[in-house]
Amino acid sequence: DDSQVAKMIVKCPRLMGYSLEENLKPRVQWLKELGMDGSQVAKTITKFPELMGSVSLEKKMKPRVQWLKELGMDDSQVAKTI
């Protein structure tokens, strides 16, 4: 939806400069590996476009997800938390 894309760009203008191969695809794949379906991924990206590149996947997101799993959450619970 064009209006969602516009909202994401307003929230995170850096999206325009992110590499599809280096930033966007790996993060979408990672969210799907957590158990999100396509619509959940789209909703998450729309709410938090900074996940697509401003936030380090390796240094921030993966360690936080690991911590949540260590607390006993499964992938579906983690996906809902994100």
mmCIF file as gemmi writes it, N, C-alpha and C atoms, coordinates in Angstrom:
data_model
loop_
_atom_site.group_PDB
_atom_site.id
_atom_site.type_symbol
_atom_site.label_atom_id
_atom_site.label_alt_id
_atom_site.label_comp_id
_atom_site.label_asym_id
_atom_site.label_entity_id
_atom_site.label_seq_id
_atom_site.pdbx_PDB_ins_code
_atom_site.Cartn_x
_atom_site.Cartn_y
_atom_site.Cartn_z
_atom_site.occupancy
_atom_site.B_iso_or_equiv
_atom_site.pdbx_formal_charge
_atom_site.auth_seq_id
_atom_site.auth_asym_id
_atom_site.pdbx_PDB_model_num
ATOM 1 N N . ASP Axp A 1 ? 0.852 -1.179 0 1 0 ? 1 A 1
ATOM 2 C CA . ASP Axp A 1 ? 0 0 0 1 0 ? 1 A 1
ATOM 3 C C . ASP Axp A 1 ? 0.894 1.237 0 1 0 ? 1 A 1
ATOM 4 N N . ASP Axp A 2 ? 0.63 2.143 -0.915 1 0 ? 2 A 1
ATOM 5 C CA . ASP Axp A 2 ? 1.453 3.349 -1.059 1 0 ? 2 A 1
ATOM 6 C C . ASP Axp A 2 ? 1.446 4.227 0.184 1 0 ? 2 A 1
ATOM 7 N N . SER Axp A 3 ? 0.307 4.282 0.878 1 0 ? 3 A 1
ATOM 8 C CA . SER Axp A 3 ? 0.24 5.132 2.068 1 0 ? 3 A 1
ATOM 9 C C . SER Axp A 3 ? 1.118 4.564 3.186 1 0 ? 3 A 1
ATOM 10 N N . GLN Axp A 4 ? 1.215 3.243 3.284 1 0 ? 4 A 1
ATOM 11 C CA . GLN Axp A 4 ? 2.08 2.631 4.301 1 0 ? 4 A 1
ATOM 12 C C . GLN Axp A 4 ? 3.547 2.89 3.983 1 0 ? 4 A 1
ATOM 13 N N . VAL Axp A 5 ? 3.903 2.789 2.722 1 0 ? 5 A 1
ATOM 14 C CA . VAL Axp A 5 ? 5.281 3.066 2.312 1 0 ? 5 A 1
ATOM 15 C C . VAL Axp A 5 ? 5.623 4.517 2.627 1 0 ? 5 A 1
ATOM 16 N N . ALA Axp A 6 ? 4.723 5.421 2.338 1 0 ? 6 A 1
ATOM 17 C CA . ALA Axp A 6 ? 4.953 6.844 2.619 1 0 ? 6 A 1
ATOM 18 C C . ALA Axp A 6 ? 5.144 7.067 4.115 1 0 ? 6 A 1
ATOM 19 N N . LYS Axp A 7 ? 4.329 6.422 4.95 1 0 ? 7 A 1
ATOM 20 C CA . LYS Axp A 7 ? 4.465 6.559 6.404 1 0 ? 7 A 1
ATOM 21 C C . LYS Axp A 7 ? 5.819 6.041 6.877 1 0 ? 7 A 1
ATOM 22 N N . MET Axp A 8 ? 6.254 4.912 6.308 1 0 ? 8 A 1
ATOM 23 C CA . MET Axp A 8 ? 7.541 4.342 6.691 1 0 ? 8 A 1
ATOM 24 C C . MET Axp A 8 ? 8.683 5.283 6.334 1 0 ? 8 A 1
ATOM 25 N N . ILE Axp A 9 ? 8.606 5.892 5.178 1 0 ? 9 A 1
ATOM 26 C CA . ILE Axp A 9 ? 9.668 6.797 4.739 1 0 ? 9 A 1
ATOM 27 C C . ILE Axp A 9 ? 9.684 8.061 5.579 1 0 ? 9 A 1
ATOM 28 N N . VAL Axp A 10 ? 8.511 8.546 5.962 1 0 ? 10 A 1
ATOM 29 C CA . VAL Axp A 10 ? 8.451 9.718 6.84 1 0 ? 10 A 1
ATOM 30 C C . VAL Axp A 10 ? 9.08 9.38 8.192 1 0 ? 10 A 1
ATOM 31 N N . LYS Axp A 11 ? 8.777 8.194 8.733 1 0 ? 11 A 1
ATOM 32 C CA . LYS Axp A 11 ? 9.333 7.775 10.021 1 0 ? 11 A 1
ATOM 33 C C . LYS Axp A 11 ? 10.834 7.518 9.945 1 0 ? 11 A 1
ATOM 34 N N . CYS Axp A 12 ? 11.27 6.971 8.825 1 0 ? 12 A 1
ATOM 35 C CA . CYS Axp A 12 ? 12.666 6.566 8.688 1 0 ? 12 A 1
ATOM 36 C C . CYS Axp A 12 ? 13.142 6.852 7.262 1 0 ? 12 A 1
ATOM 37 N N . PRO Axp A 13 ? 13.491 8.106 6.979 1 0 ? 13 A 1
ATOM 38 C CA . PRO Axp A 13 ? 13.898 8.471 5.62 1 0 ? 13 A 1
ATOM 39 C C . PRO Axp A 13 ? 15.089 7.673 5.096 1 0 ? 13 A 1
ATOM 40 N N . ARG Axp A 14 ? 15.899 7.144 5.987 1 0 ? 14 A 1
ATOM 41 C CA . ARG Axp A 14 ? 17.064 6.356 5.58 1 0 ? 14 A 1
ATOM 42 C C . ARG Axp A 14 ? 16.68 5.124 4.771 1 0 ? 14 A 1
ATOM 43 N N . LEU Axp A 15 ? 15.419 4.701 4.875 1 0 ? 15 A 1
ATOM 44 C CA . LEU Axp A 15 ? 14.967 3.541 4.103 1 0 ? 15 A 1
ATOM 45 C C . LEU Axp A 15 ? 15.281 3.692 2.621 1 0 ? 15 A 1
ATOM 46 N N . MET Axp A 16 ? 15.225 4.906 2.145 1 0 ? 16 A 1
ATOM 47 C CA . MET Axp A 16 ? 15.451 5.16 0.717 1 0 ? 16 A 1
ATOM 48 C C . MET Axp A 16 ? 16.861 4.761 0.282 1 0 ? 16 A 1
ATOM 49 N N . GLY Axp A 17 ? 17.802 4.762 1.216 1 0 ? 17 A 1
ATOM 50 C CA . GLY Axp A 17 ? 19.178 4.449 0.869 1 0 ? 17 A 1
ATOM 51 C C . GLY Axp A 17 ? 19.616 3.034 1.208 1 0 ? 17 A 1
ATOM 52 N N . TYR Axp A 18 ? 18.736 2.262 1.826 1 0 ? 18 A 1
ATOM 53 C CA . TYR Axp A 18 ? 19.119 0.908 2.229 1 0 ? 18 A 1
ATOM 54 C C . TYR Axp A 18 ? 19.194 -0.027 1.041 1 0 ? 18 A 1
ATOM 55 N N . SER Axp A 19 ? 20.142 -0.928 1.111 1 0 ? 19 A 1
ATOM 56 C CA . SER Axp A 19 ? 20.314 -1.932 0.078 1 0 ? 19 A 1
ATOM 57 C C . SER Axp A 19 ? 19.282 -3.045 0.253 1 0 ? 19 A 1
ATOM 58 N N . LEU Axp A 20 ? 18.648 -3.416 -0.843 1 0 ? 20 A 1
ATOM 59 C CA . LEU Axp A 20 ? 17.689 -4.51 -0.813 1 0 ? 20 A 1
ATOM 60 C C . LEU Axp A 20 ? 18.369 -5.794 -0.37 1 0 ? 20 A 1
ATOM 61 N N . GLU Axp A 21 ? 19.539 -6.079 -0.93 1 0 ? 21 A 1
ATOM 62 C CA . GLU Axp A 21 ? 20.246 -7.327 -0.643 1 0 ? 21 A 1
ATOM 63 C C . GLU Axp A 21 ? 20.91 -7.33 0.736 1 0 ? 21 A 1
ATOM 64 N N . GLU Axp A 22 ? 21.488 -6.205 1.143 1 0 ? 22 A 1
ATOM 65 C CA . GLU Axp A 22 ? 22.243 -6.164 2.389 1 0 ? 22 A 1
ATOM 66 C C . GLU Axp A 22 ? 21.403 -5.831 3.616 1 0 ? 22 A 1
ATOM 67 N N . ASN Axp A 23 ? 20.338 -5.082 3.443 1 0 ? 23 A 1
ATOM 68 C CA . ASN Axp A 23 ? 19.543 -4.65 4.587 1 0 ? 23 A 1
ATOM 69 C C . ASN Axp A 23 ? 18.153 -5.282 4.624 1 0 ? 23 A 1
ATOM 70 N N . LEU Axp A 24 ? 17.395 -5.049 3.58 1 0 ? 24 A 1
ATOM 71 C CA . LEU Axp A 24 ? 15.978 -5.382 3.628 1 0 ? 24 A 1
ATOM 72 C C . LEU Axp A 24 ? 15.7 -6.888 3.596 1 0 ? 24 A 1
ATOM 73 N N . LYS Axp A 25 ? 16.241 -7.584 2.629 1 0 ? 25 A 1
ATOM 74 C CA . LYS Axp A 25 ? 15.959 -9.02 2.518 1 0 ? 25 A 1
ATOM 75 C C . LYS Axp A 25 ? 16.389 -9.819 3.747 1 0 ? 25 A 1
ATOM 76 N N . PRO Axp A 26 ? 17.611 -9.612 4.281 1 0 ? 26 A 1
ATOM 77 C CA . PRO Axp A 26 ? 18.001 -10.386 5.471 1 0 ? 26 A 1
ATOM 78 C C . PRO Axp A 26 ? 17.093 -10.138 6.679 1 0 ? 26 A 1
ATOM 79 N N . ARG Axp A 27 ? 16.636 -8.921 6.835 1 0 ? 27 A 1
ATOM 80 C CA . ARG Axp A 27 ? 15.781 -8.615 7.983 1 0 ? 27 A 1
ATOM 81 C C . ARG Axp A 27 ? 14.381 -9.204 7.816 1 0 ? 27 A 1
ATOM 82 N N . VAL Axp A 28 ? 13.852 -9.124 6.619 1 0 ? 28 A 1
ATOM 83 C CA . VAL Axp A 28 ? 12.546 -9.743 6.36 1 0 ? 28 A 1
ATOM 84 C C . VAL Axp A 28 ? 12.655 -11.253 6.578 1 0 ? 28 A 1
ATOM 85 N N . GLN Axp A 29 ? 13.72 -11.852 6.075 1 0 ? 29 A 1
ATOM 86 C CA . GLN Axp A 29 ? 13.922 -13.291 6.257 1 0 ? 29 A 1
ATOM 87 C C . GLN Axp A 29 ? 14.021 -13.639 7.74 1 0 ? 29 A 1
ATOM 88 N N . TRP Axp A 30 ? 14.734 -12.84 8.505 1 0 ? 30 A 1
ATOM 89 C CA . TRP Axp A 30 ? 14.888 -13.078 9.941 1 0 ? 30 A 1
ATOM 90 C C . TRP Axp A 30 ? 13.538 -13.005 10.66 1 0 ? 30 A 1
ATOM 91 N N . LEU Axp A 31 ? 12.731 -12.021 10.307 1 0 ? 31 A 1
ATOM 92 C CA . LEU Axp A 31 ? 11.401 -11.917 10.924 1 0 ? 31 A 1
ATOM 93 C C . LEU Axp A 31 ? 10.546 -13.133 10.571 1 0 ? 31 A 1
ATOM 94 N N . LYS Axp A 32 ? 10.661 -13.616 9.351 1 0 ? 32 A 1
ATOM 95 C CA . LYS Axp A 32 ? 9.917 -14.813 8.948 1 0 ? 32 A 1
ATOM 96 C C . LYS Axp A 32 ? 10.412 -16.049 9.696 1 0 ? 32 A 1
ATOM 97 N N . GLU Axp A 33 ? 11.716 -16.121 9.943 1 0 ? 33 A 1
ATOM 98 C CA . GLU Axp A 33 ? 12.277 -17.24 10.702 1 0 ? 33 A 1
ATOM 99 C C . GLU Axp A 33 ? 11.775 -17.257 12.137 1 0 ? 33 A 1
ATOM 100 N N . LEU Axp A 34 ? 11.375 -16.1 12.642 1 0 ? 34 A 1
ATOM 101 C CA . LEU Axp A 34 ? 10.788 -16.031 13.981 1 0 ? 34 A 1
ATOM 102 C C . LEU Axp A 34 ? 9.344 -16.52 13.997 1 0 ? 34 A 1
ATOM 103 N N . GLY Axp A 35 ? 8.803 -16.779 12.803 1 0 ? 35 A 1
ATOM 104 C CA . GLY Axp A 35 ? 7.448 -17.298 12.718 1 0 ? 35 A 1
ATOM 105 C C . GLY Axp A 35 ? 6.417 -16.31 12.222 1 0 ? 35 A 1
ATOM 106 N N . MET Axp A 36 ? 6.863 -15.136 11.807 1 0 ? 36 A 1
ATOM 107 C CA . MET Axp A 36 ? 5.907 -14.156 11.289 1 0 ? 36 A 1
ATOM 108 C C . MET Axp A 36 ? 5.523 -14.526 9.864 1 0 ? 36 A 1
ATOM 109 N N . ASP Axp A 37 ? 4.247 -14.323 9.55 1 0 ? 37 A 1
ATOM 110 C CA . ASP Axp A 37 ? 3.833 -14.497 8.158 1 0 ? 37 A 1
ATOM 111 C C . ASP Axp A 37 ? 4.002 -13.152 7.447 1 0 ? 37 A 1
ATOM 112 N N . GLY Axp A 38 ? 3.728 -13.128 6.167 1 0 ? 38 A 1
ATOM 113 C CA . GLY Axp A 38 ? 3.935 -11.927 5.374 1 0 ? 38 A 1
ATOM 114 C C . GLY Axp A 38 ? 3.207 -10.704 5.9 1 0 ? 38 A 1
ATOM 115 N N . SER Axp A 39 ? 1.966 -10.881 6.335 1 0 ? 39 A 1
ATOM 116 C CA . SER Axp A 39 ? 1.206 -9.725 6.833 1 0 ? 39 A 1
ATOM 117 C C . SER Axp A 39 ? 1.758 -9.229 8.167 1 0 ? 39 A 1
ATOM 118 N N . GLN Axp A 40 ? 2.241 -10.139 9.004 1 0 ? 40 A 1
ATOM 119 C CA . GLN Axp A 40 ? 2.837 -9.729 10.283 1 0 ? 40 A 1
ATOM 120 C C . GLN Axp A 40 ? 4.148 -8.98 10.046 1 0 ? 40 A 1
ATOM 121 N N . VAL Axp A 41 ? 4.939 -9.456 9.079 1 0 ? 41 A 1
ATOM 122 C CA . VAL Axp A 41 ? 6.188 -8.775 8.74 1 0 ? 41 A 1
ATOM 123 C C . VAL Axp A 41 ? 5.87 -7.362 8.246 1 0 ? 41 A 1
ATOM 124 N N . ALA Axp A 42 ? 4.905 -7.239 7.361 1 0 ? 42 A 1
ATOM 125 C CA . ALA Axp A 42 ? 4.53 -5.928 6.827 1 0 ? 42 A 1
ATOM 126 C C . ALA Axp A 42 ? 4.063 -4.992 7.944 1 0 ? 42 A 1
ATOM 127 N N . LYS Axp A 43 ? 3.265 -5.503 8.852 1 0 ? 43 A 1
ATOM 128 C CA . LYS Axp A 43 ? 2.766 -4.692 9.965 1 0 ? 43 A 1
ATOM 129 C C . LYS Axp A 43 ? 3.925 -4.234 10.866 1 0 ? 43 A 1
ATOM 130 N N . THR Axp A 44 ? 4.849 -5.142 11.143 1 0 ? 44 A 1
ATOM 131 C CA . THR Axp A 44 ? 5.996 -4.82 11.99 1 0 ? 44 A 1
ATOM 132 C C . THR Axp A 44 ? 6.872 -3.762 11.327 1 0 ? 44 A 1
ATOM 133 N N . ILE Axp A 45 ? 7.149 -3.942 10.038 1 0 ? 45 A 1
ATOM 134 C CA . ILE Axp A 45 ? 7.986 -2.986 9.315 1 0 ? 45 A 1
ATOM 135 C C . ILE Axp A 45 ? 7.311 -1.625 9.226 1 0 ? 45 A 1
ATOM 136 N N . THR Axp A 46 ? 6.003 -1.622 9.051 1 0 ? 46 A 1
ATOM 137 C CA . THR Axp A 46 ? 5.272 -0.355 8.974 1 0 ? 46 A 1
ATOM 138 C C . THR Axp A 46 ? 5.354 0.389 10.3 1 0 ? 46 A 1
ATOM 139 N N . LYS Axp A 47 ? 5.212 -0.335 11.412 1 0 ? 47 A 1
ATOM 140 C CA . LYS Axp A 47 ? 5.272 0.303 12.734 1 0 ? 47 A 1
ATOM 141 C C . LYS Axp A 47 ? 6.687 0.709 13.111 1 0 ? 47 A 1
ATOM 142 N N . PHE Axp A 48 ? 7.665 -0.131 12.755 1 0 ? 48 A 1
ATOM 143 C CA . PHE Axp A 48 ? 9.053 0.084 13.165 1 0 ? 48 A 1
ATOM 144 C C . PHE Axp A 48 ? 9.998 -0.032 11.964 1 0 ? 48 A 1
ATOM 145 N N . PRO Axp A 49 ? 9.928 0.933 11.041 1 0 ? 49 A 1
ATOM 146 C CA . PRO Axp A 49 ? 10.762 0.835 9.838 1 0 ? 49 A 1
ATOM 147 C C . PRO Axp A 49 ? 12.258 0.849 10.136 1 0 ? 49 A 1
ATOM 148 N N . GLU Axp A 50 ? 12.633 1.352 11.319 1 0 ? 50 A 1
ATOM 149 C CA . GLU Axp A 50 ? 14.046 1.372 11.671 1 0 ? 50 A 1
ATOM 150 C C . GLU Axp A 50 ? 14.637 -0.036 11.785 1 0 ? 50 A 1
ATOM 151 N N . LEU Axp A 51 ? 13.783 -1.036 11.934 1 0 ? 51 A 1
ATOM 152 C CA . LEU Axp A 51 ? 14.25 -2.432 11.944 1 0 ? 51 A 1
ATOM 153 C C . LEU Axp A 51 ? 14.916 -2.815 10.623 1 0 ? 51 A 1
ATOM 154 N N . MET Axp A 52 ? 14.624 -2.092 9.579 1 0 ? 52 A 1
ATOM 155 C CA . MET Axp A 52 ? 15.148 -2.44 8.265 1 0 ? 52 A 1
ATOM 156 C C . MET Axp A 52 ? 16.585 -1.994 8.045 1 0 ? 52 A 1
ATOM 157 N N . GLY Axp A 53 ? 17.169 -1.323 9.017 1 0 ? 53 A 1
ATOM 158 C CA . GLY Axp A 53 ? 18.56 -0.947 8.824 1 0 ? 53 A 1
ATOM 159 C C . GLY Axp A 53 ? 19.159 -0.085 9.909 1 0 ? 53 A 1
ATOM 160 N N . SER Axp A 54 ? 18.361 0.738 10.565 1 0 ? 54 A 1
ATOM 161 C CA . SER Axp A 54 ? 18.9 1.62 11.597 1 0 ? 54 A 1
ATOM 162 C C . SER Axp A 54 ? 19.298 0.853 12.849 1 0 ? 54 A 1
ATOM 163 N N . VAL Axp A 55 ? 18.608 -0.239 13.112 1 0 ? 55 A 1
ATOM 164 C CA . VAL Axp A 55 ? 18.876 -1.061 14.281 1 0 ? 55 A 1
ATOM 165 C C . VAL Axp A 55 ? 19.708 -2.257 13.827 1 0 ? 55 A 1
ATOM 166 N N . SER Axp A 56 ? 20.823 -2.472 14.49 1 0 ? 56 A 1
ATOM 167 C CA . SER Axp A 56 ? 21.702 -3.58 14.127 1 0 ? 56 A 1
ATOM 168 C C . SER Axp A 56 ? 21.039 -4.919 14.436 1 0 ? 56 A 1
ATOM 169 N N . LEU Axp A 57 ? 20.946 -5.746 13.427 1 0 ? 57 A 1
ATOM 170 C CA . LEU Axp A 57 ? 20.369 -7.073 13.591 1 0 ? 57 A 1
ATOM 171 C C . LEU Axp A 57 ? 21.273 -7.929 14.483 1 0 ? 57 A 1
ATOM 172 N N . GLU Axp A 58 ? 22.562 -7.898 14.208 1 0 ? 58 A 1
ATOM 173 C CA . GLU Axp A 58 ? 23.517 -8.745 14.932 1 0 ? 58 A 1
ATOM 174 C C . GLU Axp A 58 ? 23.805 -8.247 16.345 1 0 ? 58 A 1
ATOM 175 N N . LYS Axp A 59 ? 23.911 -6.941 16.522 1 0 ? 59 A 1
ATOM 176 C CA . LYS Axp A 59 ? 24.3 -6.387 17.82 1 0 ? 59 A 1
ATOM 177 C C . LYS Axp A 59 ? 23.132 -6.093 18.738 1 0 ? 59 A 1
ATOM 178 N N . LYS Axp A 60 ? 21.958 -5.843 18.184 1 0 ? 60 A 1
ATOM 179 C CA . LYS Axp A 60 ? 20.807 -5.453 19.009 1 0 ? 60 A 1
ATOM 180 C C . LYS Axp A 60 ? 19.681 -6.482 19.004 1 0 ? 60 A 1
ATOM 181 N N . MET Axp A 61 ? 19.162 -6.764 17.819 1 0 ? 61 A 1
ATOM 182 C CA . MET Axp A 61 ? 17.935 -7.561 17.739 1 0 ? 61 A 1
ATOM 183 C C . MET Axp A 61 ? 18.159 -9.035 18.09 1 0 ? 61 A 1
ATOM 184 N N . LYS Axp A 62 ? 19.15 -9.664 17.49 1 0 ? 62 A 1
ATOM 185 C CA . LYS Axp A 62 ? 19.368 -11.085 17.762 1 0 ? 62 A 1
ATOM 186 C C . LYS Axp A 62 ? 19.683 -11.357 19.242 1 0 ? 62 A 1
ATOM 187 N N . PRO Axp A 63 ? 20.559 -10.552 19.886 1 0 ? 63 A 1
ATOM 188 C CA . PRO Axp A 63 ? 20.791 -10.778 21.318 1 0 ? 63 A 1
ATOM 189 C C . PRO Axp A 63 ? 19.532 -10.586 22.172 1 0 ? 63 A 1
ATOM 190 N N . ARG Axp A 64 ? 18.702 -9.628 21.808 1 0 ? 64 A 1
ATOM 191 C CA . ARG Axp A 64 ? 17.465 -9.405 22.567 1 0 ? 64 A 1
ATOM 192 C C . ARG Axp A 64 ? 16.499 -10.569 22.392 1 0 ? 64 A 1
ATOM 193 N N . VAL Axp A 65 ? 16.422 -11.075 21.171 1 0 ? 65 A 1
ATOM 194 C CA . VAL Axp A 65 ? 15.558 -12.232 20.925 1 0 ? 65 A 1
ATOM 195 C C . VAL Axp A 65 ? 16.082 -13.439 21.686 1 0 ? 65 A 1
ATOM 196 N N . GLN Axp A 66 ? 17.393 -13.625 21.681 1 0 ? 66 A 1
ATOM 197 C CA . GLN Axp A 66 ? 17.981 -14.74 22.429 1 0 ? 66 A 1
ATOM 198 C C . GLN Axp A 66 ? 17.66 -14.622 23.911 1 0 ? 66 A 1
ATOM 199 N N . TRP Axp A 67 ? 17.743 -13.412 24.439 1 0 ? 67 A 1
ATOM 200 C CA . TRP Axp A 67 ? 17.43 -13.183 25.852 1 0 ? 67 A 1
ATOM 201 C C . TRP Axp A 67 ? 15.972 -13.546 26.146 1 0 ? 67 A 1
ATOM 202 N N . LEU Axp A 68 ? 15.063 -13.139 25.265 1 0 ? 68 A 1
ATOM 203 C CA . LEU Axp A 68 ? 13.648 -13.476 25.456 1 0 ? 68 A 1
ATOM 204 C C . LEU Axp A 68 ? 13.437 -14.987 25.418 1 0 ? 68 A 1
ATOM 205 N N . LYS Axp A 69 ? 14.154 -15.674 24.541 1 0 ? 69 A 1
ATOM 206 C CA . LYS Axp A 69 ? 14.051 -17.139 24.472 1 0 ? 69 A 1
ATOM 207 C C . LYS Axp A 69 ? 14.598 -17.782 25.742 1 0 ? 69 A 1
ATOM 208 N N . GLU Axp A 70 ? 15.67 -17.214 26.282 1 0 ? 70 A 1
ATOM 209 C CA . GLU Axp A 70 ? 16.235 -17.723 27.536 1 0 ? 70 A 1
ATOM 210 C C . GLU Axp A 70 ? 15.268 -17.543 28.699 1 0 ? 70 A 1
ATOM 211 N N . LEU Axp A 71 ? 14.4 -16.551 28.569 1 0 ? 71 A 1
ATOM 212 C CA . LEU Axp A 71 ? 13.368 -16.347 29.597 1 0 ? 71 A 1
ATOM 213 C C . LEU Axp A 71 ? 12.214 -17.339 29.46 1 0 ? 71 A 1
ATOM 214 N N . GLY Axp A 72 ? 12.239 -18.11 28.366 1 0 ? 72 A 1
ATOM 215 C CA . GLY Axp A 72 ? 11.226 -19.135 28.178 1 0 ? 72 A 1
ATOM 216 C C . GLY Axp A 72 ? 10.234 -18.874 27.065 1 0 ? 72 A 1
ATOM 217 N N . MET Axp A 73 ? 10.414 -17.791 26.336 1 0 ? 73 A 1
ATOM 218 C CA . MET Axp A 73 ? 9.49 -17.496 25.237 1 0 ? 73 A 1
ATOM 219 C C . MET Axp A 73 ? 9.842 -18.358 24.027 1 0 ? 73 A 1
ATOM 220 N N . ASP Axp A 74 ? 8.8 -18.796 23.301 1 0 ? 74 A 1
ATOM 221 C CA . ASP Axp A 74 ? 9.05 -19.51 22.048 1 0 ? 74 A 1
ATOM 222 C C . ASP Axp A 74 ? 9.014 -18.49 20.906 1 0 ? 74 A 1
ATOM 223 N N . ASP Axp A 75 ? 9.292 -18.964 19.683 1 0 ? 75 A 1
ATOM 224 C CA . ASP Axp A 75 ? 9.372 -18.05 18.542 1 0 ? 75 A 1
ATOM 225 C C . ASP Axp A 75 ? 8.103 -17.244 18.333 1 0 ? 75 A 1
ATOM 226 N N . SER Axp A 76 ? 6.944 -17.875 18.494 1 0 ? 76 A 1
ATOM 227 C CA . SER Axp A 76 ? 5.696 -17.135 18.259 1 0 ? 76 A 1
ATOM 228 C C . SER Axp A 76 ? 5.485 -16.049 19.307 1 0 ? 76 A 1
ATOM 229 N N . GLN Axp A 77 ? 5.884 -16.316 20.538 1 0 ? 77 A 1
ATOM 230 C CA . GLN Axp A 77 ? 5.764 -15.286 21.581 1 0 ? 77 A 1
ATOM 231 C C . GLN Axp A 77 ? 6.748 -14.147 21.337 1 0 ? 77 A 1
ATOM 232 N N . VAL Axp A 78 ? 7.94 -14.501 20.901 1 0 ? 78 A 1
ATOM 233 C CA . VAL Axp A 78 ? 8.942 -13.476 20.587 1 0 ? 78 A 1
ATOM 234 C C . VAL Axp A 78 ? 8.448 -12.617 19.425 1 0 ? 78 A 1
ATOM 235 N N . ALA Axp A 79 ? 7.903 -13.263 18.389 1 0 ? 79 A 1
ATOM 236 C CA . ALA Axp A 79 ? 7.4 -12.522 17.24 1 0 ? 79 A 1
ATOM 237 C C . ALA Axp A 79 ? 6.314 -11.539 17.653 1 0 ? 79 A 1
ATOM 238 N N . LYS Axp A 80 ? 5.453 -11.936 18.559 1 0 ? 80 A 1
ATOM 239 C CA . LYS Axp A 80 ? 4.399 -11.032 19.028 1 0 ? 80 A 1
ATOM 240 C C . LYS Axp A 80 ? 4.996 -9.878 19.842 1 0 ? 80 A 1
ATOM 241 N N . THR Axp A 81 ? 6.073 -10.147 20.562 1 0 ? 81 A 1
ATOM 242 C CA . THR Axp A 81 ? 6.715 -9.117 21.378 1 0 ? 81 A 1
ATOM 243 C C . THR Axp A 81 ? 7.376 -8.06 20.508 1 0 ? 81 A 1
ATOM 244 N N . ILE Axp A 82 ? 7.962 -8.51 19.406 1 0 ? 82 A 1
ATOM 245 C CA . ILE Axp A 82 ? 8.63 -7.565 18.505 1 0 ? 82 A 1
ATOM 246 C C . ILE Axp A 82 ? 7.58 -6.702 17.864 1 0 ? 82 A 1
